[in-house]
CSV table of C-alpha atoms in Angstrom, one decimal:
chain,number,residue,atom,x,y,z
Q,1,MET,CA,57.5,-15.8,104.6
Q,2,THR,CA,60.9,-14.9,106.1
Q,3,LEU,CA,63.3,-12.0,106.1
Q,4,LEU,CA,65.4,-11.6,103.0
Q,5,SER,CA,69.1,-12.2,103.4
Q,6,TYR,CA,71.5,-9.4,104.4
Q,7,ASP,CA,73.2,-9.6,101.0
Q,8,ARG,CA,69.9,-9.4,99.3
Q,9,TYR,CA,69.0,-6.2,101.1
Q,10,CYS,CA,72.4,-4.8,100.1
Q,11,ASP,CA,71.7,-5.8,96.5
Q,12,GLU,CA,68.3,-4.2,96.6
Q,13,ILE,CA,69.6,-0.9,97.9
Q,14,LEU,CA,71.7,-0.7,94.7
Q,15,ALA,CA,69.1,-2.1,92.4
Q,16,GLN,CA,66.3,0.1,93.7
Q,17,THR,CA,68.5,3.2,93.5
Q,18,ASP,CA,69.4,2.3,89.9
Q,19,ALA,CA,65.7,2.0,89.2
Q,20,LEU,CA,65.0,5.3,90.9
Q,21,ARG,CA,67.7,7.0,88.8
Q,22,ALA,CA,66.2,5.5,85.7
Q,23,THR,CA,62.7,6.8,86.7
Q,24,ILE,CA,63.8,10.4,87.2
Q,25,GLU,CA,66.1,10.5,84.1
Q,26,GLY,CA,64.7,13.0,81.7
Q,27,ALA,CA,61.8,13.8,84.0
Q,28,ASP,CA,60.8,17.3,85.2
Q,29,LEU,CA,62.6,17.5,88.5
Q,30,THR,CA,60.4,20.5,89.6
Q,31,ALA,CA,57.3,18.4,89.3
Q,32,THR,CA,55.3,18.0,92.6
Q,33,VAL,CA,55.3,14.5,94.0
Q,34,PRO,CA,51.6,13.7,94.5
Q,35,SER,CA,52.2,11.3,97.4
Q,36,CYS,CA,54.6,13.7,99.1
Q,37,PRO,CA,53.2,17.1,98.1
Q,38,ASP,CA,55.7,19.1,100.1
Q,39,TRP,CA,58.5,17.8,97.8
Q,40,ASN,CA,59.3,18.1,94.1
Q,41,LEU,CA,61.0,15.3,92.3
Q,42,ARG,CA,64.5,16.6,92.9
Q,43,GLN,CA,63.8,17.1,96.6
Q,44,LEU,CA,62.5,13.5,96.8
Q,45,ALA,CA,65.7,12.2,95.3
Q,46,VAL,CA,67.8,14.3,97.6
Q,47,HIS,CA,65.8,12.9,100.6
Q,48,VAL,CA,66.6,9.3,99.5
Q,49,GLY,CA,70.2,10.0,98.8
Q,50,GLY,CA,70.6,11.9,102.1
Q,51,ALA,CA,69.1,8.9,104.0
Q,52,HIS,CA,71.6,6.6,102.3
Q,53,ARG,CA,74.5,8.8,103.3
Q,54,TRP,CA,73.2,9.2,106.9
Q,55,VAL,CA,73.0,5.4,107.3
Q,56,GLY,CA,76.3,4.9,105.7
Q,57,GLU,CA,77.9,7.3,108.2
Q,58,ILE,CA,76.3,5.5,111.1
Q,59,VAL,CA,77.5,2.1,109.9
Q,60,ARG,CA,81.0,3.3,109.0
Q,61,SER,CA,81.6,5.0,112.3
Q,62,ARG,CA,79.8,2.2,114.3
Q,63,ALA,CA,77.8,5.1,115.9
Q,64,THR,CA,76.3,4.5,119.3
Q,65,GLU,CA,74.0,7.5,119.0
Q,66,ASP,CA,72.2,9.5,116.3
Q,67,ILE,CA,74.4,11.5,113.9
Q,68,PRO,CA,73.1,15.0,113.1
Q,69,GLU,CA,72.4,15.5,109.4
Q,70,GLU,CA,74.8,18.4,109.3
Q,71,LYS,CA,77.7,16.1,110.2
Q,72,VAL,CA,77.0,13.7,107.3
Q,73,PRO,CA,79.3,14.5,104.3
Q,74,GLY,CA,77.2,15.3,101.2
Q,75,PHE,CA,73.9,14.9,103.0
Q,76,GLU,CA,72.4,18.1,101.4
Q,77,GLY,CA,72.8,16.8,97.9
Q,78,PRO,CA,75.0,17.6,94.9
Q,79,GLY,CA,76.5,21.0,94.6
Q,80,SER,CA,74.9,21.6,91.3
Q,81,ASP,CA,71.3,21.6,89.9
Q,82,ASP,CA,72.6,19.6,86.8
Q,83,PRO,CA,70.5,16.4,86.6
Q,84,ALA,CA,73.7,14.5,85.8
Q,85,ALA,CA,75.2,15.7,89.1
Q,86,LEU,CA,72.1,14.4,90.9
Q,87,ASP,CA,72.3,11.1,89.2
Q,88,ALA,CA,76.0,10.6,90.0
Q,89,TRP,CA,75.4,11.7,93.6
Q,90,LEU,CA,72.6,9.1,94.1
Q,91,ALA,CA,74.7,6.4,92.6
Q,92,GLU,CA,77.8,7.2,94.7
Q,93,GLY,CA,75.8,7.5,98.0
Q,94,ALA,CA,74.1,4.1,97.5
Q,95,ALA,CA,77.4,2.4,96.5
Q,96,ALA,CA,79.2,3.9,99.5
Q,97,THR,CA,76.5,2.9,102.0
Q,98,VAL,CA,76.3,-0.7,100.6
Q,99,GLU,CA,80.1,-0.9,100.8
Q,100,ALA,CA,79.9,0.1,104.5
Q,101,LEU,CA,77.2,-2.4,105.2
Q,102,ARG,CA,79.0,-5.2,103.5
Q,103,GLU,CA,82.2,-4.4,105.3
Q,104,ALA,CA,80.4,-4.3,108.7
Q,105,GLY,CA,78.4,-7.5,108.1
Q,106,PRO,CA,74.9,-8.2,109.4
Q,107,ASP,CA,75.6,-8.3,113.2
Q,108,ALA,CA,77.6,-5.2,113.8
Q,109,GLU,CA,76.2,-3.1,116.7
Q,110,VAL,CA,75.2,0.4,115.7
Q,111,TRP,CA,72.7,3.0,116.8
Q,112,THR,CA,69.2,2.7,115.3
Q,113,TRP,CA,65.9,4.4,116.2
Q,114,ALA,CA,64.2,1.0,116.5
Q,115,TRP,CA,63.9,-2.4,118.1
Q,116,GLU,CA,67.1,-3.8,116.8
Q,117,ARG,CA,70.6,-2.2,117.2
Q,118,ARG,CA,72.3,-4.1,114.3
Q,119,THR,CA,73.4,-3.3,110.8
Q,120,THR,CA,70.7,-5.8,109.6
Q,121,PHE,CA,68.1,-3.2,110.6
Q,122,TRP,CA,69.6,-0.5,108.4
Q,123,ALA,CA,70.1,-2.8,105.4
Q,124,ARG,CA,66.5,-3.7,105.4
Q,125,ARG,CA,65.3,-0.2,106.2
Q,126,MET,CA,67.2,1.4,103.4
Q,127,ALA,CA,66.1,-1.2,100.9
Q,128,HIS,CA,62.5,-0.5,101.6
Q,129,GLU,CA,63.0,3.3,102.0
Q,130,THR,CA,64.2,3.2,98.4
Q,131,VAL,CA,61.4,0.8,97.2
Q,132,VAL,CA,58.6,3.1,98.5
Q,133,HIS,CA,60.2,6.4,97.4
Q,134,ARG,CA,60.8,4.9,94.0
Q,135,ALA,CA,57.0,4.6,93.8
Q,136,ASP,CA,56.7,8.3,94.7
Q,137,ALA,CA,59.1,9.1,91.9
Q,138,ALA,CA,57.1,6.9,89.5
Q,139,LEU,CA,53.9,8.7,90.4
Q,140,ALA,CA,55.5,12.1,89.9
Q,141,SER,CA,57.0,11.2,86.5
Q,142,ARG,CA,54.1,9.0,85.4
Q,143,ALA,CA,56.5,6.1,84.9
Q,144,PRO,CA,55.6,2.4,85.3
Q,145,TYR,CA,56.4,0.7,88.6
Q,146,THR,CA,57.0,-2.9,89.5
Q,147,VAL,CA,58.6,-4.7,92.5
Q,148,ASP,CA,59.8,-8.2,92.9
Q,149,PRO,CA,57.2,-10.2,94.9
Q,150,GLU,CA,59.7,-11.1,97.7
Q,151,VAL,CA,60.6,-7.5,98.1
Q,152,ALA,CA,57.1,-6.2,98.1
Q,153,ALA,CA,56.0,-8.8,100.7
Q,154,ASP,CA,58.9,-7.9,102.9
Q,155,THR,CA,58.1,-4.2,102.6
Q,156,ILE,CA,54.7,-5.0,104.1
Q,157,ASP,CA,56.2,-7.2,106.8
Q,158,GLU,CA,58.7,-4.4,107.8
Q,159,TRP,CA,56.0,-1.7,107.9
Q,160,LEU,CA,53.8,-3.8,110.1
Q,161,ARG,CA,56.8,-4.2,112.5
Q,162,ILE,CA,57.4,-0.4,112.4
Q,163,VAL,CA,53.8,0.3,113.2
Q,164,SER,CA,53.9,-2.3,116.0
Q,165,PHE,CA,57.0,-0.7,117.4
Q,166,ALA,CA,55.4,2.7,117.3
Q,167,GLN,CA,52.4,1.3,119.2
Q,168,GLU,CA,54.7,-0.3,121.8
Q,169,GLY,CA,56.4,3.1,122.2
Q,170,GLY,CA,53.1,4.9,122.9
Q,171,ASP,CA,52.6,6.7,119.6
Q,172,PRO,CA,49.2,8.3,120.0
Q,173,GLU,CA,47.9,7.4,116.5
Q,174,ALA,CA,49.3,3.8,116.5
Q,175,ASP,CA,47.9,3.4,120.0
Q,176,GLU,CA,44.4,3.6,118.5
Q,177,LEU,CA,44.9,0.5,116.4
Q,178,ARG,CA,43.2,-1.8,118.9
Q,179,GLY,CA,39.7,-2.8,120.0
Q,180,GLY,CA,38.7,-6.4,120.1
Q,181,GLY,CA,36.7,-8.2,117.4
Q,182,ARG,CA,38.0,-6.3,114.4
Q,183,SER,CA,40.5,-7.6,111.8
Q,184,LEU,CA,42.0,-6.7,108.4
Q,185,HIS,CA,43.0,-9.2,105.8
Q,186,LEU,CA,45.5,-8.5,103.0
Q,187,HIS,CA,45.3,-11.0,100.1
Q,188,ALA,CA,47.6,-11.0,97.1
Q,189,THR,CA,45.8,-12.4,94.1
Q,190,ASP,CA,49.0,-13.1,92.1
Q,191,VAL,CA,51.4,-14.6,94.7
Q,192,PRO,CA,50.5,-17.8,96.6
Q,193,ALA,CA,50.6,-17.5,100.4
Q,194,ALA,CA,51.1,-13.7,100.3
Q,195,GLU,CA,48.5,-13.0,102.9
Q,196,TRP,CA,48.3,-11.1,106.2
Q,197,LEU,CA,45.8,-11.0,109.0
Q,198,ILE,CA,45.9,-8.0,111.3
Q,199,GLU,CA,43.8,-8.5,114.5
Q,200,PHE,CA,42.9,-5.6,116.8
Q,201,GLY,CA,43.2,-6.8,120.4
Q,202,GLU,CA,42.1,-4.9,123.4
Q,203,ASP,CA,45.5,-3.6,124.2
Q,204,ARG,CA,47.3,-3.7,120.8
Q,205,PHE,CA,47.2,-5.2,117.3
Q,206,THR,CA,48.9,-8.3,116.2
Q,207,TRP,CA,49.5,-9.8,112.8
Q,208,ARG,CA,50.4,-13.0,111.1
Q,209,HIS,CA,50.4,-14.7,107.7
Q,210,ALA,CA,47.0,-16.4,107.4
Q,211,HIS,CA,44.0,-16.8,105.3
Q,212,GLU,CA,40.9,-16.1,107.4
Q,213,LYS,CA,37.7,-14.2,107.2
Q,214,ALA,CA,38.1,-10.6,108.5
Q,215,THR,CA,36.1,-7.5,109.1
Q,216,VAL,CA,37.6,-6.0,105.9
Q,217,ALA,CA,39.7,-7.6,103.2
Q,218,LEU,CA,42.0,-5.9,100.7
Q,219,ARG,CA,42.6,-8.0,97.6
Q,220,GLY,CA,44.7,-7.3,94.5
Q,221,PRO,CA,48.2,-7.8,93.0
Q,222,LEU,CA,50.9,-7.9,95.7
Q,223,THR,CA,52.7,-4.7,94.5
Q,224,ASP,CA,49.4,-2.8,94.6
Q,225,LEU,CA,48.6,-4.1,98.1
Q,226,MET,CA,52.0,-2.8,99.2
Q,227,LEU,CA,51.3,0.5,97.6
Q,228,VAL,CA,48.0,0.9,99.3
Q,229,PHE,CA,49.5,-0.2,102.6
Q,230,ASN,CA,52.2,2.5,102.2
Q,231,ARG,CA,49.5,5.1,101.2
Q,232,ARG,CA,50.9,5.4,97.6
Q,233,LEU,CA,47.7,4.0,96.0
Q,234,GLU,CA,44.2,4.8,97.1
Q,235,PRO,CA,42.1,1.8,98.3
Q,236,THR,CA,39.4,3.0,96.0
Q,237,SER,CA,41.6,2.3,93.0
Q,238,GLU,CA,40.3,-0.1,90.4
Q,239,ARG,CA,43.5,-2.1,90.8
Q,240,VAL,CA,42.4,-3.4,94.2
Q,241,GLU,CA,39.2,-4.6,95.8
Q,242,VAL,CA,37.9,-3.9,99.3
Q,243,LEU,CA,35.4,-6.3,100.8
Q,244,GLY,CA,33.7,-5.6,104.0
Q,245,ASP,CA,34.1,-2.6,106.3
Q,246,ALA,CA,36.0,-0.1,104.2
Q,247,GLU,CA,36.1,2.4,107.0
Q,248,LEU,CA,38.2,0.0,109.1
Q,249,LEU,CA,40.8,-0.1,106.3
Q,250,ASP,CA,40.7,3.7,106.1
Q,251,PHE,CA,41.1,3.9,109.9
Q,252,TRP,CA,44.2,1.7,109.7
Q,253,LEU,CA,45.7,3.7,106.9
Q,254,ASP,CA,45.1,7.0,108.7
Q,255,ARG,CA,46.5,5.8,112.1
Q,256,SER,CA,49.6,4.3,110.5
Q,257,SER,CA,50.4,7.3,108.4
Q,258,PHE,CA,53.4,8.5,110.3
Q,259,GLY,CA,56.9,8.1,108.9
């Protein structure tokens, strides 16, 4: 499996935002988000829309350093509690950010917090930020949730890269994801070749797409694997199956719970 195209990431920011808007339309915006219990549904939506605007400002200005939230126009949300104002604010922010990304192109140099200082990083990050938080919104509003297989697989790929980056940077929790002889296998039962093997080396973990026996295996539909991996679905759910050392899977999920 390979990265999606830059244009596809831009398309997904718009599509996932539209799906998020549809999910919260008519829902109780004061409802607590089970997977992010410090937020209600409105606060979750403002977080997503604020992230879009923050990235849009970084890209538009070709920022060479982080931009404080208070310097991002409209970051704090719409000036009204009216659900229609929130809906319009979400749509406008996503559209403006995608416009900035498309104008810049995939290789423009900008500040990021990560391993890659290009607009490609932000297009991918905002697509998956919206994918995962749309799952949060679906949980809070008890709405159905589906993701295109290519997008779900890339969400897993990107999260593995983020956890690896955290380990490389000395994050204390990610640093514990090592120790020879242990491995974790993710196996999608509905998408051919959607498999991941995570191996715990002495100094760090590595991962690759492979079908091999592991210390623990997580099997199920690809979307559900992605949700478990992002801690939006419990591994004890009837929608997935855990074979082998379930404690190792719990260990991974606990140590990769930052972000």
